[in-house]
């Protein structure tokens, strides 16, 4: 096992990793920018090294500075957390070249999964369902009609050269298909100078469901169930829950097995997440995240596994000490991401924390690096706390969350706690009856 | 307790001290008692203690000295400081030396690369803070040139 | 510590010192007690904000009025206040009445028992705070007699 | 279900009950003394009633005031917490006579278990093992020898009229027995004026192990496993853990079944605890606590059941919604009682809290009514917080506890956090190798 781990991150996730290390008897090195001198992850670490000015590009994204810090402190391994350099294959490779252990997957897997086309190819071959569509450009209405009949209506027509939503059209029937293909092709030609279009199955009201996996260096891989992260605003997850209110036990078991088998086949190691769109009982691959995720705690709550601890263990060469059949899912868990933002306008609100009092009691977990008197710097992400609740059932979980939100005191700046309170009171959320578009409409009201 | 426990002279003395020194607050404790006096106006607060999580971080190296001196040269990167061009050669500069703008005054090794640190202006070496072969953090004072 | 432990002379002494010296605050502690006096004006604050948990409690009844008036009679128990001896009879006392020491001025029902509340001294009824048939807490002001 | 519950207590347990009520959609009434006007349980309650001056006899022990408060607020039920009126049969009876529900056992069970002799009789008849001994006074050395041979040496000789340790002697062999019986009898006569003595099995190094039970009004009763509360100072528990490091699965299962069966036989309802001394693989009844216990959270952590919620449910007439076989024990949990006391002299240290920052993250639960700026009043118990930790194994639990203790900031007064930190570093504790006398010696060092 490692003696000393350098944590190449900040905020709550740096603290999360530090806690795991401390509980394993591993010393920690915090690296930080000048803006984070008083941050909790710096104060609580065994050693701290200032690696640069506030701008992330010169500190938390500065590979050389981080590796120098690892060298001068004599660290054995580096945990990248999420964001920053966590999915940077070059960094992972540099870490290993310098003789440190990268606590995460191999550079090769990070690279493969970082490229959308390669990723889709690799997972498809490993048996993971992807969005069906034409394999390339569709030339004629007949060809399009044949493919559409195969994958089922509605279909979406996208310009091969397109992007940003331009030149995209939805067809609900064979009649519409011919017309829309013509329109899309015409628009594609005028906008992108290339009339080529391709077809994909159109998902009108999908949920975002992702499967957490863990794998070691010895060919063992397990899944830890799913998380429903459909509540998003501008592609940022706001609240996540596990299990998903939309899955039944059979679907859960089936997709979990498919994913675990694929992960084993790919030869992946460490923690990772396969993200899907889910609609009408079917899963469609979006991407794989080759790192620890913000919302990992809800999985820890329902399956009783410390994911960060396991990441550290497997990267030190230890085998997973549980098999798929040892993993039991118990109860329900929800995470509220609390941001330093105006809860209506979502304008970020950095500043100094006045009173700070976290909720306590049964079933409450708070992952946060806040403390009374701390100043939230304006340079980084606005997420300042994760309130995670666990209870026997989804309904009890909602009641407990409501109670915890009402106890949470964060004075001195605006937070999104009121948004979460509004969500708790909303029947659509209470019924678990939302898709990835719902929250955007809800907050727009 | 009795009122004679309060030493009027001491309060007056402290008040005078406060005025004389331009302080806004004096607190004093001894054994089982303490006294605190304050004067507002410019007083912002008799401040709440900083919410310090308990364990003090062990900075790898953290001399506070000279951090504010305008002639202080701070480390532009994390690395290891070298005061000599090669092992067993004399230091680039010594205290009391005059240096010219752009002159190499030390090296910082980061990622196997030795980065020369240049004097930002001409002047005299007042103090060499970094030690040969010691790790330095970003922003850590290396030398004072005036 | 009960109220009578507060030494008025000491407070006066400290207040005089405060005025004399132009201070805005004096704090003094000894053994298991301390005192702090302050005089605001331009004082911004001398205090950490109270760590109020957010939800304000809804006191059943909580008039703050007259709580400091020395003639205030406070409820010795939790219960329901009755201003009349029986339903449909006049109040025991009305504002402006003179009362004698020991005179019953209202009833408080607790556990089906009607407990008479007596005037602690002779005087004149200035204000009747409790409402007939309303719940009262321990220590809640009932009436002012001066 | 109840609409409104009055909580006849203060401090962390009042808050604990309030949280359970809130999570069940039940309104709460806090009652409080004038010393507790700013207490958390008062601030967070839906309604608050001041019931008396600081002295507990005139407020939290004032039955009439509490019942009046219930009347004027229109409460449906009263939860007594622990301490104060929680085991007062007269109060429980009064609550019911006034038409409120008492959230706890029947007055009759409280009364029976409150009397040591009756309690022993009742549980013995229900099949619970008690300390073996003579059924009354022992007249002769022969009679004593016969009984001692039956129950096994060592035995303790106690004066029938005795108390406070006077006239108690231990005999390790038949030889010693004759001599010590004479001595004890002589001393008993001179001290108490009555030479009668009786015999009991002597336990030299017992552990304190207790079994948590839950029963409803419909004849269902379950046990929730054991807690080891052997770490005591002056008969006050300091740290509790579940499961006990001294029990194996078979012993656990066996004593649990014995207790659950007895509880059913007695016709007990609500939560309760049977306390045992445990030595050399055998259990000996001490007493039954007919109330919620301070250390109930560790049981909640290992079996995933909200005990306070269940107490409220069953007292409203609902049946337990799980059977014995549904209860699974997972991982290990430890509670540290944190007192406002000097950690070496144990002198109570009430006062104003400066900075307050509770530990967070995975597996941490804090049950406390503290907040920054709160003043701990001198009138009541010095326990100000319970730090409860849960982890997969006992060793991980100790590591996590160590981490959490180092994060806990309570400024402004002395606390027993350093005592717990000292305990964590102590091999005897780490090995789980302690009896009820060990801590007293440890802190005396």
PDB file of N, CA, C and O in Angstrom, chain A residues 287-308:
ATOM      1  N   UNK A 287     -21.492   8.234 -23.126  1.00  0.00           N
ATOM      2  CA  UNK A 287     -20.036   8.273 -23.008  1.00  0.00           C
ATOM      3  C   UNK A 287     -19.608   7.537 -21.757  1.00  0.00           C
ATOM      4  O   UNK A 287     -20.428   7.197 -20.918  1.00  0.00           O
ATOM      5  N   UNK A 288     -18.305   7.296 -21.674  1.00  0.00           N
ATOM      6  CA  UNK A 288     -17.769   6.716 -20.464  1.00  0.00           C
ATOM      7  C   UNK A 288     -16.889   7.748 -19.773  1.00  0.00           C
ATOM      8  O   UNK A 288     -16.040   8.378 -20.410  1.00  0.00           O
ATOM      9  N   UNK A 289     -17.095   7.932 -18.467  1.00  0.00           N
ATOM     10  CA  UNK A 289     -16.232   8.799 -17.678  1.00  0.00           C
ATOM     11  C   UNK A 289     -15.203   7.949 -16.962  1.00  0.00           C
ATOM     12  O   UNK A 289     -15.549   7.078 -16.167  1.00  0.00           O
ATOM     13  N   UNK A 290     -13.947   8.205 -17.282  1.00  0.00           N
ATOM     14  CA  UNK A 290     -12.871   7.354 -16.767  1.00  0.00           C
ATOM     15  C   UNK A 290     -12.266   7.952 -15.500  1.00  0.00           C
ATOM     16  O   UNK A 290     -11.052   8.185 -15.416  1.00  0.00           O
ATOM     17  N   UNK A 291     -13.145   8.214 -14.517  1.00  0.00           N
ATOM     18  CA  UNK A 291     -12.698   8.898 -13.293  1.00  0.00           C
ATOM     19  C   UNK A 291     -13.775   8.738 -12.215  1.00  0.00           C
ATOM     20  O   UNK A 291     -14.866   8.250 -12.486  1.00  0.00           O
ATOM     21  N   UNK A 292     -13.426   9.204 -11.039  1.00  0.00           N
ATOM     22  CA  UNK A 292     -14.392   9.327  -9.951  1.00  0.00           C
ATOM     23  C   UNK A 292     -15.404  10.393 -10.346  1.00  0.00           C
ATOM     24  O   UNK A 292     -15.047  11.380 -10.972  1.00  0.00           O
ATOM     25  N   UNK A 293     -16.687  10.192  -9.953  1.00  0.00           N
ATOM     26  CA  UNK A 293     -17.663  11.206 -10.312  1.00  0.00           C
ATOM     27  C   UNK A 293     -18.181  11.981  -9.110  1.00  0.00           C
ATOM     28  O   UNK A 293     -18.186  11.476  -7.990  1.00  0.00           O
ATOM     29  N   UNK A 294     -18.638  13.206  -9.357  1.00  0.00           N
ATOM     30  CA  UNK A 294     -19.185  14.053  -8.291  1.00  0.00           C
ATOM     31  C   UNK A 294     -20.220  13.273  -7.476  1.00  0.00           C
ATOM     32  O   UNK A 294     -20.233  13.320  -6.254  1.00  0.00           O
ATOM     33  N   UNK A 295     -21.072  12.554  -8.178  1.00  0.00           N
ATOM     34  CA  UNK A 295     -22.225  11.921  -7.537  1.00  0.00           C
ATOM     35  C   UNK A 295     -21.934  10.514  -7.021  1.00  0.00           C
ATOM     36  O   UNK A 295     -22.863   9.771  -6.703  1.00  0.00           O
ATOM     37  N   UNK A 296     -20.633  10.150  -6.896  1.00  0.00           N
ATOM     38  CA  UNK A 296     -20.321   8.790  -6.430  1.00  0.00           C
ATOM     39  C   UNK A 296     -20.889   8.472  -5.039  1.00  0.00           C
ATOM     40  O   UNK A 296     -21.168   7.309  -4.742  1.00  0.00           O
ATOM     41  N   UNK A 297     -21.076   9.488  -4.139  1.00  0.00           N
ATOM     42  CA  UNK A 297     -21.534   9.127  -2.787  1.00  0.00           C
ATOM     43  C   UNK A 297     -22.882   8.396  -2.731  1.00  0.00           C
ATOM     44  O   UNK A 297     -23.074   7.538  -1.873  1.00  0.00           O
ATOM     45  N   UNK A 298     -23.812   8.721  -3.630  1.00  0.00           N
ATOM     46  CA  UNK A 298     -25.118   8.036  -3.517  1.00  0.00           C
ATOM     47  C   UNK A 298     -24.974   6.543  -3.768  1.00  0.00           C
ATOM     48  O   UNK A 298     -25.683   5.736  -3.177  1.00  0.00           O
ATOM     49  N   UNK A 299     -24.013   6.180  -4.631  1.00  0.00           N
ATOM     50  CA  UNK A 299     -23.749   4.757  -4.858  1.00  0.00           C
ATOM     51  C   UNK A 299     -23.135   4.132  -3.605  1.00  0.00           C
ATOM     52  O   UNK A 299     -23.498   3.028  -3.203  1.00  0.00           O
ATOM     53  N   UNK A 300     -22.227   4.881  -2.964  1.00  0.00           N
ATOM     54  CA  UNK A 300     -21.628   4.386  -1.715  1.00  0.00           C
ATOM     55  C   UNK A 300     -22.698   4.144  -0.661  1.00  0.00           C
ATOM     56  O   UNK A 300     -22.633   3.160   0.092  1.00  0.00           O
ATOM     57  N   UNK A 301     -23.690   5.041  -0.604  1.00  0.00           N
ATOM     58  CA  UNK A 301     -24.724   4.901   0.413  1.00  0.00           C
ATOM     59  C   UNK A 301     -25.571   3.659   0.182  1.00  0.00           C
ATOM     60  O   UNK A 301     -25.895   2.948   1.123  1.00  0.00           O
ATOM     61  N   UNK A 302     -25.961   3.397  -1.059  1.00  0.00           N
ATOM     62  CA  UNK A 302     -26.856   2.259  -1.285  1.00  0.00           C
ATOM     63  C   UNK A 302     -26.131   0.924  -1.328  1.00  0.00           C
ATOM     64  O   UNK A 302     -26.746  -0.106  -1.085  1.00  0.00           O
ATOM     65  N   UNK A 303     -24.824   0.924  -1.637  1.00  0.00           N
ATOM     66  CA  UNK A 303     -24.187  -0.399  -1.632  1.00  0.00           C
ATOM     67  C   UNK A 303     -23.120  -0.564  -0.566  1.00  0.00           C
ATOM     68  O   UNK A 303     -22.493  -1.617  -0.498  1.00  0.00           O
ATOM     69  N   UNK A 304     -22.939   0.454   0.282  1.00  0.00           N
ATOM     70  CA  UNK A 304     -22.049   0.288   1.426  1.00  0.00           C
ATOM     71  C   UNK A 304     -20.594   0.093   1.061  1.00  0.00           C
ATOM     72  O   UNK A 304     -19.840  -0.525   1.802  1.00  0.00           O
ATOM     73  N   UNK A 305     -20.200   0.603  -0.102  1.00  0.00           N
ATOM     74  CA  UNK A 305     -18.805   0.462  -0.544  1.00  0.00           C
ATOM     75  C   UNK A 305     -18.163   1.842  -0.631  1.00  0.00           C
ATOM     76  O   UNK A 305     -18.774   2.786  -1.132  1.00  0.00           O
ATOM     77  N   UNK A 306     -16.948   1.949  -0.135  1.00  0.00           N
ATOM     78  CA  UNK A 306     -16.192   3.201  -0.174  1.00  0.00           C
ATOM     79  C   UNK A 306     -15.429   3.211  -1.493  1.00  0.00           C
ATOM     80  O   UNK A 306     -14.379   2.573  -1.633  1.00  0.00           O
ATOM     81  N   UNK A 307     -15.956   3.922  -2.478  1.00  0.00           N
ATOM     82  CA  UNK A 307     -15.406   3.853  -3.835  1.00  0.00           C
ATOM     83  C   UNK A 307     -13.986   4.408  -3.900  1.00  0.00           C
ATOM     84  O   UNK A 307     -13.114   3.855  -4.583  1.00  0.00           O
ATOM     85  N   UNK A 308     -13.733   5.499  -3.172  1.00  0.00           N
ATOM     86  CA  UNK A 308     -12.393   6.100  -3.215  1.00  0.00           C
ATOM     87  C   UNK A 308     -11.363   5.140  -2.605  1.00  0.00           C
ATOM     88  O   UNK A 308     -10.269   4.949  -3.142  1.00  0.00           O
TER      89      UNK A 308
END
